[in-house]
Short mmCIF file of C-alpha atoms and ligand atoms in Angstrom, two decimals:
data_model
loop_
_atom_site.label_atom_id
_atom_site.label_comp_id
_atom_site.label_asym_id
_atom_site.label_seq_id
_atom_site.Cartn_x
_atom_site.Cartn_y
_atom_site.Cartn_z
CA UNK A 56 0.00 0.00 0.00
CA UNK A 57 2.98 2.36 0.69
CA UNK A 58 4.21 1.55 -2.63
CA UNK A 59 1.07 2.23 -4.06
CA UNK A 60 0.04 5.55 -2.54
CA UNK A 61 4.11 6.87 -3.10
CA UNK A 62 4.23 5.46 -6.65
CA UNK A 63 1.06 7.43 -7.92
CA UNK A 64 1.20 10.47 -5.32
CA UNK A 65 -2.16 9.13 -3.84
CA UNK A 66 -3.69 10.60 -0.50
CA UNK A 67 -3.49 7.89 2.40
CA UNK A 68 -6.93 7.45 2.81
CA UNK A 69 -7.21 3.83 3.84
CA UNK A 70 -10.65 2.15 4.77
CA UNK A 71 -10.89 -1.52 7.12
CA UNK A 72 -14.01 -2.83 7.06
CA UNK A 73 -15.12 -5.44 9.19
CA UNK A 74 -18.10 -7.17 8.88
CA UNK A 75 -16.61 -10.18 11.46
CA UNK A 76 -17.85 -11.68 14.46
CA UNK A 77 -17.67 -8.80 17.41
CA UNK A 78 -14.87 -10.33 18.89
CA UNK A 79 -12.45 -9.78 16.73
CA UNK A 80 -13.20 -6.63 16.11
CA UNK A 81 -10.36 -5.31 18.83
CA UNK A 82 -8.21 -8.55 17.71
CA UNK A 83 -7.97 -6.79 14.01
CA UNK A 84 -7.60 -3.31 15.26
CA UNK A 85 -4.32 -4.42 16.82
CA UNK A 86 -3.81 -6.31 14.15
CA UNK A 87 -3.83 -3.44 11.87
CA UNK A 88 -1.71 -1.30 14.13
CA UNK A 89 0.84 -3.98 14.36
CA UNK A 90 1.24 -4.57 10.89
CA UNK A 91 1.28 -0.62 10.28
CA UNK A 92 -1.56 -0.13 7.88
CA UNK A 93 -2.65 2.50 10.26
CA UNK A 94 1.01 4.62 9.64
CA UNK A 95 0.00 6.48 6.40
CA UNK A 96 2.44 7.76 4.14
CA UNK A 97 0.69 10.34 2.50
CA UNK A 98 -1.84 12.81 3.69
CA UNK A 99 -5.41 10.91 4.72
CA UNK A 100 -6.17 8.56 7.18
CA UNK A 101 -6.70 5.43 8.43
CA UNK A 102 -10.52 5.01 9.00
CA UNK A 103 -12.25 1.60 10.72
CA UNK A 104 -15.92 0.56 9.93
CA UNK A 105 -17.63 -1.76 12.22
CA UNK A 106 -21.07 -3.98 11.25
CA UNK A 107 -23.54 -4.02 13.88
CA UNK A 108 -24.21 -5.97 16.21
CA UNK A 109 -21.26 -4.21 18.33
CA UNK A 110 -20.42 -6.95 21.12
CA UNK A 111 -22.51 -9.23 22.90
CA UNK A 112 -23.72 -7.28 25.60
CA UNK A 113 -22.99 -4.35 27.29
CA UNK A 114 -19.78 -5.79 29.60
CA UNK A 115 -17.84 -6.85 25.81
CA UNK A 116 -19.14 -3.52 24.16
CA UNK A 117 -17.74 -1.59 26.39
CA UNK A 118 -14.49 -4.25 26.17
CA UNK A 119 -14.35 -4.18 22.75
CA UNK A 120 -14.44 -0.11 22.44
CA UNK A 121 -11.85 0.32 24.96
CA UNK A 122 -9.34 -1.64 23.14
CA UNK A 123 -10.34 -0.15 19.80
CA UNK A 124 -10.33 3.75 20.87
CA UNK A 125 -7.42 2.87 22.22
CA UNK A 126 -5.69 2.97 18.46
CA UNK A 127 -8.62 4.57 16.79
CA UNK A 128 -9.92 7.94 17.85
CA UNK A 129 -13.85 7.99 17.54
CA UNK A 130 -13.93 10.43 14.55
CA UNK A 131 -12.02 7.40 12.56
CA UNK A 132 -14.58 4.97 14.01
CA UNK A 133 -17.81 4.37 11.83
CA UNK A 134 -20.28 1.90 13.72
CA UNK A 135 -22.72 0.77 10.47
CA UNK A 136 -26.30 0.86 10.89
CA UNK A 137 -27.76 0.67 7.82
CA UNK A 138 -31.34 1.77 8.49
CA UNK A 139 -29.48 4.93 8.87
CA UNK A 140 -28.84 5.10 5.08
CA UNK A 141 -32.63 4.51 4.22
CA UNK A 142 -33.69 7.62 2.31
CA UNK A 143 -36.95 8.39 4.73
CA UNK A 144 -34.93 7.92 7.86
CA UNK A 145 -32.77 10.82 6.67
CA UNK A 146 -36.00 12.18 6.01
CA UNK A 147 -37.06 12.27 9.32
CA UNK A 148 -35.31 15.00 10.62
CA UNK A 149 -36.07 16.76 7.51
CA UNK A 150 -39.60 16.70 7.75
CA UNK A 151 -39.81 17.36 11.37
CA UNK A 152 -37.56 20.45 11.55
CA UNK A 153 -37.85 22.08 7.83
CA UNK A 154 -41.76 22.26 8.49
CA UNK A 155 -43.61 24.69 10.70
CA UNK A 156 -46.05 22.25 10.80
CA UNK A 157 -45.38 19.36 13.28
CA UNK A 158 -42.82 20.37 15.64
CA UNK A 159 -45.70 21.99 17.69
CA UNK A 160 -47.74 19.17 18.03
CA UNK A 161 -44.59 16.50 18.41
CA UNK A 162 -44.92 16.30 22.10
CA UNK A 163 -47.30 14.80 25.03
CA UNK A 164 -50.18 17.40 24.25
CA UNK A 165 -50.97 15.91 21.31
CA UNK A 166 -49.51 12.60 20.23
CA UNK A 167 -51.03 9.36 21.67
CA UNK A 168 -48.65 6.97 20.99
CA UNK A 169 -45.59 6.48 18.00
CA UNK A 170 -45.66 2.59 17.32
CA UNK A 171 -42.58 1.80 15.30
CA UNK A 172 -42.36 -1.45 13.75
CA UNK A 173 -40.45 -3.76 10.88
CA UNK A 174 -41.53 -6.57 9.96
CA UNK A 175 -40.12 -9.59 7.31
CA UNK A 176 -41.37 -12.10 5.54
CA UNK A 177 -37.92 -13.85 5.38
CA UNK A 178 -36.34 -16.28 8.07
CA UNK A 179 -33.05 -16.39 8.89
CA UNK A 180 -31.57 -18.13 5.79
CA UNK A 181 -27.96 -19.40 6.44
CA UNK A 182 -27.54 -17.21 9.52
CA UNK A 183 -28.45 -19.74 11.86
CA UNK A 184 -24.88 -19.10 13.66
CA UNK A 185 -25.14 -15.86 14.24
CA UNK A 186 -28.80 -15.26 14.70
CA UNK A 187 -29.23 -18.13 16.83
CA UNK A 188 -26.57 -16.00 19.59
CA UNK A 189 -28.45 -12.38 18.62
CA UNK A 190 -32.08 -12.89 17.99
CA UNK A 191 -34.57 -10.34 17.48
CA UNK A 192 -33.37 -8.36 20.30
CA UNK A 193 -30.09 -7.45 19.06
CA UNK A 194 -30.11 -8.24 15.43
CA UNK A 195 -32.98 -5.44 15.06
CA UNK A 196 -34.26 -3.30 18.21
CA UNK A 197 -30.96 -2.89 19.70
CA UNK A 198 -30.02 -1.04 16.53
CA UNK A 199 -32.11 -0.02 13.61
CA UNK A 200 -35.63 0.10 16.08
CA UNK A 201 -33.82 2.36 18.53
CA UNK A 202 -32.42 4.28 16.50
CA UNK A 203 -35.73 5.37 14.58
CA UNK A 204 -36.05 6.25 17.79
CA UNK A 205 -34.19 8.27 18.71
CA UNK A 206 -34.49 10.49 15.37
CA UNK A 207 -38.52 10.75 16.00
CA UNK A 208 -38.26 11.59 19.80
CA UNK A 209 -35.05 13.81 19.72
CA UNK A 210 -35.17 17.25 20.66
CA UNK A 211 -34.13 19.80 17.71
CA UNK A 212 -30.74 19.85 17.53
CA UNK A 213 -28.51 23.04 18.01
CA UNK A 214 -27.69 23.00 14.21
CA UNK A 215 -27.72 20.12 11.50
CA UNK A 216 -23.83 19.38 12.06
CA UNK A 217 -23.12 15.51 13.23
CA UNK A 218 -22.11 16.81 16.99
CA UNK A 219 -25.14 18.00 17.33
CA UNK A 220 -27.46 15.87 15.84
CA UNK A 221 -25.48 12.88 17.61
CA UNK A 222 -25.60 14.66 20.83
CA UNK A 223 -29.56 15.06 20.56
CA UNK A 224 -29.98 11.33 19.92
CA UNK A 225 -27.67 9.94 22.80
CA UNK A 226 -29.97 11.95 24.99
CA UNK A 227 -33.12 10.10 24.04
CA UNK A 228 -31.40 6.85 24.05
CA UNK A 229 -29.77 8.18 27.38
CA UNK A 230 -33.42 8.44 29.19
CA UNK A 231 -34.97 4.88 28.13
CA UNK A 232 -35.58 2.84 30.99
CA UNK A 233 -33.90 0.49 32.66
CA UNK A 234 -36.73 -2.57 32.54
CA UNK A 235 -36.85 -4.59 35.28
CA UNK A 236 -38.79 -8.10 35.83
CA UNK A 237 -42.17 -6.44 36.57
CA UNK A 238 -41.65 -3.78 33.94
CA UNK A 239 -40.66 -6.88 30.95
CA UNK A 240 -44.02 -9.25 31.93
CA UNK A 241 -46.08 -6.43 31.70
CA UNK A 242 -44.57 -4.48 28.65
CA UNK A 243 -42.26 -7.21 26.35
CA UNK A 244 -43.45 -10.01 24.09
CA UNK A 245 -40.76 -12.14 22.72
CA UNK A 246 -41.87 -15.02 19.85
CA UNK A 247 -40.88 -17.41 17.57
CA UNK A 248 -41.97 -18.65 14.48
CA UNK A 249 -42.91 -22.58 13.97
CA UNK A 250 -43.12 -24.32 10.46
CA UNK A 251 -46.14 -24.42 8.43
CA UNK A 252 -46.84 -26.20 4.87
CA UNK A 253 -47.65 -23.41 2.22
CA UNK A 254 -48.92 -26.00 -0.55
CA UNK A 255 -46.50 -28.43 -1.40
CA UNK A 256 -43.96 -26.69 0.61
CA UNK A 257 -42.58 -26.52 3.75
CA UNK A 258 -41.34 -23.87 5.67
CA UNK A 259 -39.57 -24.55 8.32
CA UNK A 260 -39.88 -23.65 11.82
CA UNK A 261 -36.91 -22.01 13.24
CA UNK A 262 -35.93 -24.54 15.19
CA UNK A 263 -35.76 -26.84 12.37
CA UNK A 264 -33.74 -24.15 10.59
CA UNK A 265 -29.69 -24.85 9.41
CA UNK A 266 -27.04 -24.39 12.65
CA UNK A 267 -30.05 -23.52 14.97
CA UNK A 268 -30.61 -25.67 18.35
CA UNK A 269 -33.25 -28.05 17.82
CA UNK A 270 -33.84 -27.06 21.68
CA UNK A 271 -33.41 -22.97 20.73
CA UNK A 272 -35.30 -20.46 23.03
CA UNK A 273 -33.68 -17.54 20.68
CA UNK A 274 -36.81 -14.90 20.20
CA UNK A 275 -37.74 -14.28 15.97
CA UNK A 276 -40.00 -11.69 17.33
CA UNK A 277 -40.29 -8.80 19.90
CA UNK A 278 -42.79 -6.46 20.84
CA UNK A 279 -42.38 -3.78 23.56
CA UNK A 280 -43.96 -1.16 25.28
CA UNK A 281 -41.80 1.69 26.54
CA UNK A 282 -41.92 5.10 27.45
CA UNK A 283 -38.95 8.02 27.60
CA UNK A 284 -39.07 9.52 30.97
CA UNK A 285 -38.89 13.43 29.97
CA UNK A 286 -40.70 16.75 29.63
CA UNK A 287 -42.02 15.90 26.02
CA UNK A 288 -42.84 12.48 26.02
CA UNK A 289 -43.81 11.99 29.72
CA UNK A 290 -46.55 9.47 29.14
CA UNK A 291 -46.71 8.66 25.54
CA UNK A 292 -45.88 4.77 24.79
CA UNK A 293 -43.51 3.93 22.30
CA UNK A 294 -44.51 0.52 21.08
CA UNK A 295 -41.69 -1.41 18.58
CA UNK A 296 -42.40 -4.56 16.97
CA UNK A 297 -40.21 -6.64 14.86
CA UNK A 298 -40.02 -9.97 13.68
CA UNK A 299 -38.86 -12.53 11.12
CA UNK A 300 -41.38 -14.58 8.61
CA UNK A 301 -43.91 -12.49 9.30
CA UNK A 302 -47.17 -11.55 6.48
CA UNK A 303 -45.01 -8.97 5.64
CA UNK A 304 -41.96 -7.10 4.77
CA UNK A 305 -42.78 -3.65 5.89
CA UNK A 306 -41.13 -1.16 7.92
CA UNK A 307 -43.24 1.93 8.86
CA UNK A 308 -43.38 4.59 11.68
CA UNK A 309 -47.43 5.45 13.07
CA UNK A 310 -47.47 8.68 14.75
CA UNK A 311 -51.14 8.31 15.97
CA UNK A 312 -52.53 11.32 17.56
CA UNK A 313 -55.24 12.50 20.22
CA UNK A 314 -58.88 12.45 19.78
CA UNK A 315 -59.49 15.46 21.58
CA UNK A 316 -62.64 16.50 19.14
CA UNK A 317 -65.18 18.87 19.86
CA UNK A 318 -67.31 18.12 22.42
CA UNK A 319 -70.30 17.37 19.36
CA UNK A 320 -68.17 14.95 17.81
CA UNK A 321 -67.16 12.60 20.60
CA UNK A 322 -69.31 9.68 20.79
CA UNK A 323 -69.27 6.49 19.72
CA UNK A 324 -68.95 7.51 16.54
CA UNK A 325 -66.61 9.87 16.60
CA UNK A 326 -64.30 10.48 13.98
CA UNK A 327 -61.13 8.63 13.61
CA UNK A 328 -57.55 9.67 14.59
CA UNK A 329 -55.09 11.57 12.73
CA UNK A 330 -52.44 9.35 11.87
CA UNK A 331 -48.79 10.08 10.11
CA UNK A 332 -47.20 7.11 8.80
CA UNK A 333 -43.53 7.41 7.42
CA UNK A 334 -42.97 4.56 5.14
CA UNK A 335 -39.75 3.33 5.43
CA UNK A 336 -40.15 0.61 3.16
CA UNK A 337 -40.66 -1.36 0.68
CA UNK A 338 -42.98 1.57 -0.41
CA UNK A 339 -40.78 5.23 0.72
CA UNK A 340 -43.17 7.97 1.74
CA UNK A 341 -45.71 9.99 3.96
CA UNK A 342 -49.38 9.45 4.42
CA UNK A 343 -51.28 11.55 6.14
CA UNK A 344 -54.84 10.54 7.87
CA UNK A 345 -56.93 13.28 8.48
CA UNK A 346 -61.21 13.79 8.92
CA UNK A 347 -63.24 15.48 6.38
CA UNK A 348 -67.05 15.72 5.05
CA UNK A 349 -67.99 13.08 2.94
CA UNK A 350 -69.64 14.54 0.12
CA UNK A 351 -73.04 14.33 -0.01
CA UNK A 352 -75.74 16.05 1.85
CA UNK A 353 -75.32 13.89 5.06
CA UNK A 354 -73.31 15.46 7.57
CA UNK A 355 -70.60 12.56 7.81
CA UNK A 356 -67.25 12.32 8.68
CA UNK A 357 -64.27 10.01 7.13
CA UNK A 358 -61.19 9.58 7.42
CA UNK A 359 -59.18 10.36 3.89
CA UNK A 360 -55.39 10.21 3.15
CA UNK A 361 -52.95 12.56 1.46
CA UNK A 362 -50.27 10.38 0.35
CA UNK A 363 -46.52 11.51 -0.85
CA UNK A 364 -44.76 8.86 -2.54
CA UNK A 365 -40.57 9.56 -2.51
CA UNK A 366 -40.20 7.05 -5.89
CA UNK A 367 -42.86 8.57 -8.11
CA UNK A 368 -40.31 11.54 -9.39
CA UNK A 369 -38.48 10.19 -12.15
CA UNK A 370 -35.48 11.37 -11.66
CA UNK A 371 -35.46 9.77 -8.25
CA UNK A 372 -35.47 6.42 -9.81
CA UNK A 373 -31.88 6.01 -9.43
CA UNK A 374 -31.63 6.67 -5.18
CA UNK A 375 -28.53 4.90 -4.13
CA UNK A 376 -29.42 2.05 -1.87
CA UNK A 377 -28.94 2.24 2.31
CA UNK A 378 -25.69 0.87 1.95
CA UNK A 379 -24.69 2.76 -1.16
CA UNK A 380 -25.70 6.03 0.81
CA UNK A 381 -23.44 4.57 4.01
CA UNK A 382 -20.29 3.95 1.83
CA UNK A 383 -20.32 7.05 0.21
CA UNK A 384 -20.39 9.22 3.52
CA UNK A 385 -17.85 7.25 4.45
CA UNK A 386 -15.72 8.34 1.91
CA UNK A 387 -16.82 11.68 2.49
CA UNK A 388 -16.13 11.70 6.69
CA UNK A 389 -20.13 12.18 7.13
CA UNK A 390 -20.37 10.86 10.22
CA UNK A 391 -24.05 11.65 10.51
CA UNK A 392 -25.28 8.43 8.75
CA UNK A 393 -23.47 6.08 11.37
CA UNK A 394 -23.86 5.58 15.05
CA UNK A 395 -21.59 7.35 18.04
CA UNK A 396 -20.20 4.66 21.06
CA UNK A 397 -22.76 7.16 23.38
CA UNK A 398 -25.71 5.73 21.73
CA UNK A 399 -24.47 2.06 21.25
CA UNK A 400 -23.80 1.67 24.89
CA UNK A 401 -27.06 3.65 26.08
CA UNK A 402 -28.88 0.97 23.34
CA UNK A 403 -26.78 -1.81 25.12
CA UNK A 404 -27.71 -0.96 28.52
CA UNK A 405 -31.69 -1.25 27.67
CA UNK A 406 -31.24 -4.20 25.95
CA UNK A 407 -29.53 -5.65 28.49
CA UNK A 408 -31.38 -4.47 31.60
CA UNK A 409 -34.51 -6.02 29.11
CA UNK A 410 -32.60 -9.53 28.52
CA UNK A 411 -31.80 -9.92 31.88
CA UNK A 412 -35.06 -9.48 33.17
CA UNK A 413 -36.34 -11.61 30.68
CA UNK A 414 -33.97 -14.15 31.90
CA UNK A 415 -35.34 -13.76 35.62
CA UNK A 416 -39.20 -14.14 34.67
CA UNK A 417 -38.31 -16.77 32.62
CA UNK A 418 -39.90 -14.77 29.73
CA UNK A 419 -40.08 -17.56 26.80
CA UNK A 420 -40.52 -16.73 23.27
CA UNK A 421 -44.74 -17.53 22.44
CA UNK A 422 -44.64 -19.70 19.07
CA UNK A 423 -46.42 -18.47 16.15
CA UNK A 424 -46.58 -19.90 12.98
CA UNK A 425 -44.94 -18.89 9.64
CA UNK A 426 -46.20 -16.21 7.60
CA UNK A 427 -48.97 -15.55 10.62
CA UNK A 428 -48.92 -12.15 12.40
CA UNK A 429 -46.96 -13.12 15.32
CA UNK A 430 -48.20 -13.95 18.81
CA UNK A 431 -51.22 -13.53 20.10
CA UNK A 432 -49.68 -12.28 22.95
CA UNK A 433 -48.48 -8.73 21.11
CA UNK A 434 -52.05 -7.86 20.09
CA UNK A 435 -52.76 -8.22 23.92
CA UNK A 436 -49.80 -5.83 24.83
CA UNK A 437 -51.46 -3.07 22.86
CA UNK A 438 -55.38 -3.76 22.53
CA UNK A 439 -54.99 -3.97 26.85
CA UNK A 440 -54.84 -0.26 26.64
CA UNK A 441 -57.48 0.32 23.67
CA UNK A 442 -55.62 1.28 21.28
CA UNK A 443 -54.07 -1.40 17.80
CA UNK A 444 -50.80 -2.25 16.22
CA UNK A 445 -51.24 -0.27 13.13
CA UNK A 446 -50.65 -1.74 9.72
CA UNK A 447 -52.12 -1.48 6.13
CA UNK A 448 -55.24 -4.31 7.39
CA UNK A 449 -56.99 -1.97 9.48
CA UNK A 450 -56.18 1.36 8.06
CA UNK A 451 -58.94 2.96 6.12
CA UNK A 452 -59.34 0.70 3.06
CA UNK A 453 -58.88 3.20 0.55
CA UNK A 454 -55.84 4.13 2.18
CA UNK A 455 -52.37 3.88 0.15
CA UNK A 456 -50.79 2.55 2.88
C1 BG6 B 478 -30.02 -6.63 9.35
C2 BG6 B 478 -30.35 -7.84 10.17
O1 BG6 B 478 -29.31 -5.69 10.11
O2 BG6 B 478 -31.23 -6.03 8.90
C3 BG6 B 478 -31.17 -8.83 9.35
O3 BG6 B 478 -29.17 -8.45 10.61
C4 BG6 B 478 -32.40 -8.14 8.80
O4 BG6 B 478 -31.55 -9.95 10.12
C5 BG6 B 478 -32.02 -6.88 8.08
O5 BG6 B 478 -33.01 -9.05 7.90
C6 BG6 B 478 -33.23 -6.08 7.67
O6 BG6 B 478 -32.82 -5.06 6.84
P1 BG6 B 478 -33.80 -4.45 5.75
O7 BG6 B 478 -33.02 -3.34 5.14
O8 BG6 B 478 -34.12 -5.55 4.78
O9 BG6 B 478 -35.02 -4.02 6.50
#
């Protein structure tokens, strides 16, 4: 490499990405100081990217980072979370501070509850390995479901630099709970999906899956109720939901809000909640639920949609992919699309607190089948306090959900 970047009078700039079991993530770093890859010749640097899931729990995270920011300073560090390269995630901040519109109405006074939830069809193909160790817990909530998070329920930040916007989301993640036994019986539901025959096929359960335990109590699914102790969300749950071979492949963020109507209109047939859904994917946009007249000389109220779609421009056809979008900030030192050691551990310590807990109550994953909705036991968690998992079933049917 020295050769290399002399010969042709190229800038040192010198990427190591590992996408490796945790573990050696610090073994490498020394590795690459030993060796000297780190010394650069030329003007650039030396920069390390790290795939999630960052450790095993919160004792080897914080392991693991001390022995790596002990050769790497954090601004050379770029933890990968790839949800953070989705085009509406980077949307969300967009939409909520470059709009007079909803930062108003984004607190207690007026939102009801934010449900935030991703859902596949897809098991865990030839991951058995490494799912089998993570499950739902940390192969999705402790990273891309917490960090949605953090970007809806952040405060603004002090300008749209990195610091900033970093320092905003370490504070949310910074006041989620600590969940102890009582808290994880009454607000976590952990699954996991059994086989079922689709027609000729089978598809298999997932403890019938490749390098899996035949006796596995690993969770394919997680629901969980949780609320972020300060001034503007003081009361409002935060419900997540994610699972594998699920109806659907869907990932989508409801912000359902309050049904504080005029006296005349509450009832029992009073009109139906606003709702904002940002669509993550497969479909990328913004629907908006909202009451008007039906037309017609009855006085009645429906609910109708206004529906932006971020692929229908043209000449948007060609948006890089999440990974695509990571890469290239990379290159560029945009630190903004990947995750600060603050956050991880704060992510790390409510996962934990909630695994260990779990572990306590002997909290075992319900089964549900394949290609079903998950457990029965999620709709309870939510429909116990009135209110439904959202999803494009019991929206409005002419809704573009
Ligand atoms: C990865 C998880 O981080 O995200 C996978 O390890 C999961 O298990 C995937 O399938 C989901 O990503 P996406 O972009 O398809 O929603």
């Amino acid at each position: 490499m020295n050769e290399i970047e002399t010969a042709s009078e190229l800038p040192s700039k010198r990427v190591f990405y590992l996408a490796t079991s945790p573990k050696f993530f610090p073994v490498i770093a020394t590795g690459l100081q030993k060796s000297g890859l780190n010394n650069t010749t030329q003007p650039g640097w030396p920069r390390l990217v790290i795939e999630k899931p960052f450790g095993h729990d919160l004792n080897t995270a914080c392991e693991y980072n001390d022995r790596i920011t002990d050769i790497y300073p954090e601004e050379n560090i770029y933890r990968i979370d790839h949800y953070l390269g989705k085009a509406m995630i980077q949307n969300i901040l967009t939409m909520r501070f470059a709009n007079m519109f909803f930062e108003p109405i984004w607190n207690k006074n007026y939102i009801d509850n934010i449900q935030i939830i991703s859902t596949e069809r897809m098991g865990i193909k030839n991951r058995g390995k490494y799912y089998d160790r993570a499950g739902a817990l940390l192969d999705m909530v402790q990273s891309h479901l917490l960090q949605m998070l953090a970007l809806i329920a952040m405060e603004p930040p002090a300008d749209m630099s990195t610091a900033s916007i970093r320092q905003e989301k370490i504070k949310v993640l910074c006041s989620l709970p600590e969940l102890g036994p009582e808290n994880v019986e009454e607000n976590v539901v952990l699954g996991q999906y059994s086989g079922r025959k689709e027609g000729q096929e089978y598809i298999k359960g997932y403890q019938e899956e490749d390098n899996v335990r035949p006796d596995s109590s690993t969770e394919t699914f997680a629901a969980i109720k949780l609320n972020i102790d300060n001034l503007r969300w003081q009361g409002v749950p935060f419900y997540l939901k994610t699972g594998k071979r699920l109806q659907t492949k869907n990932t989508k963020i409801f912000v359902q809000f309050k049904t504080d109507f005029h006296p005349s209109l509450r009832g029992a047939d009073s009109p139906e909640a606003n709702l904002l859904i940002i669509k993550v994917q497969p479909r990328e946009g913004v629907s908006l639920q909202f009451n008007a007249k039906e037309p017609g000389s009855q006085d009645k109220i429906a609910p109708v949609f206004m529906d932006f779609c971020q692929e229908a421009p043209r000449e948007l056809k060609e948006t890089p992919a999440a990974y695509e979008e990571l890469l290239a900030g990379l290159f560029r030192g945009d630190q903004s699309l990947f995750t600060h050691w603050q956050g991880v551990k704060n992510s790390w310590q409510f996962i934990d607190s909630l695994r260990k807990s779990a572990e306590k109550i002997d909290l075992t994953p319900e089964k549900y089948e394949a290609g079903s909705r998950g457990p029965e036991a999620a709709k309870n968690l939510i429909q116990s306090e009135s209110r439904i998992w959202w999803d494009r079933k019991n929206i409005n049917r002419h809704s573009p959900v």
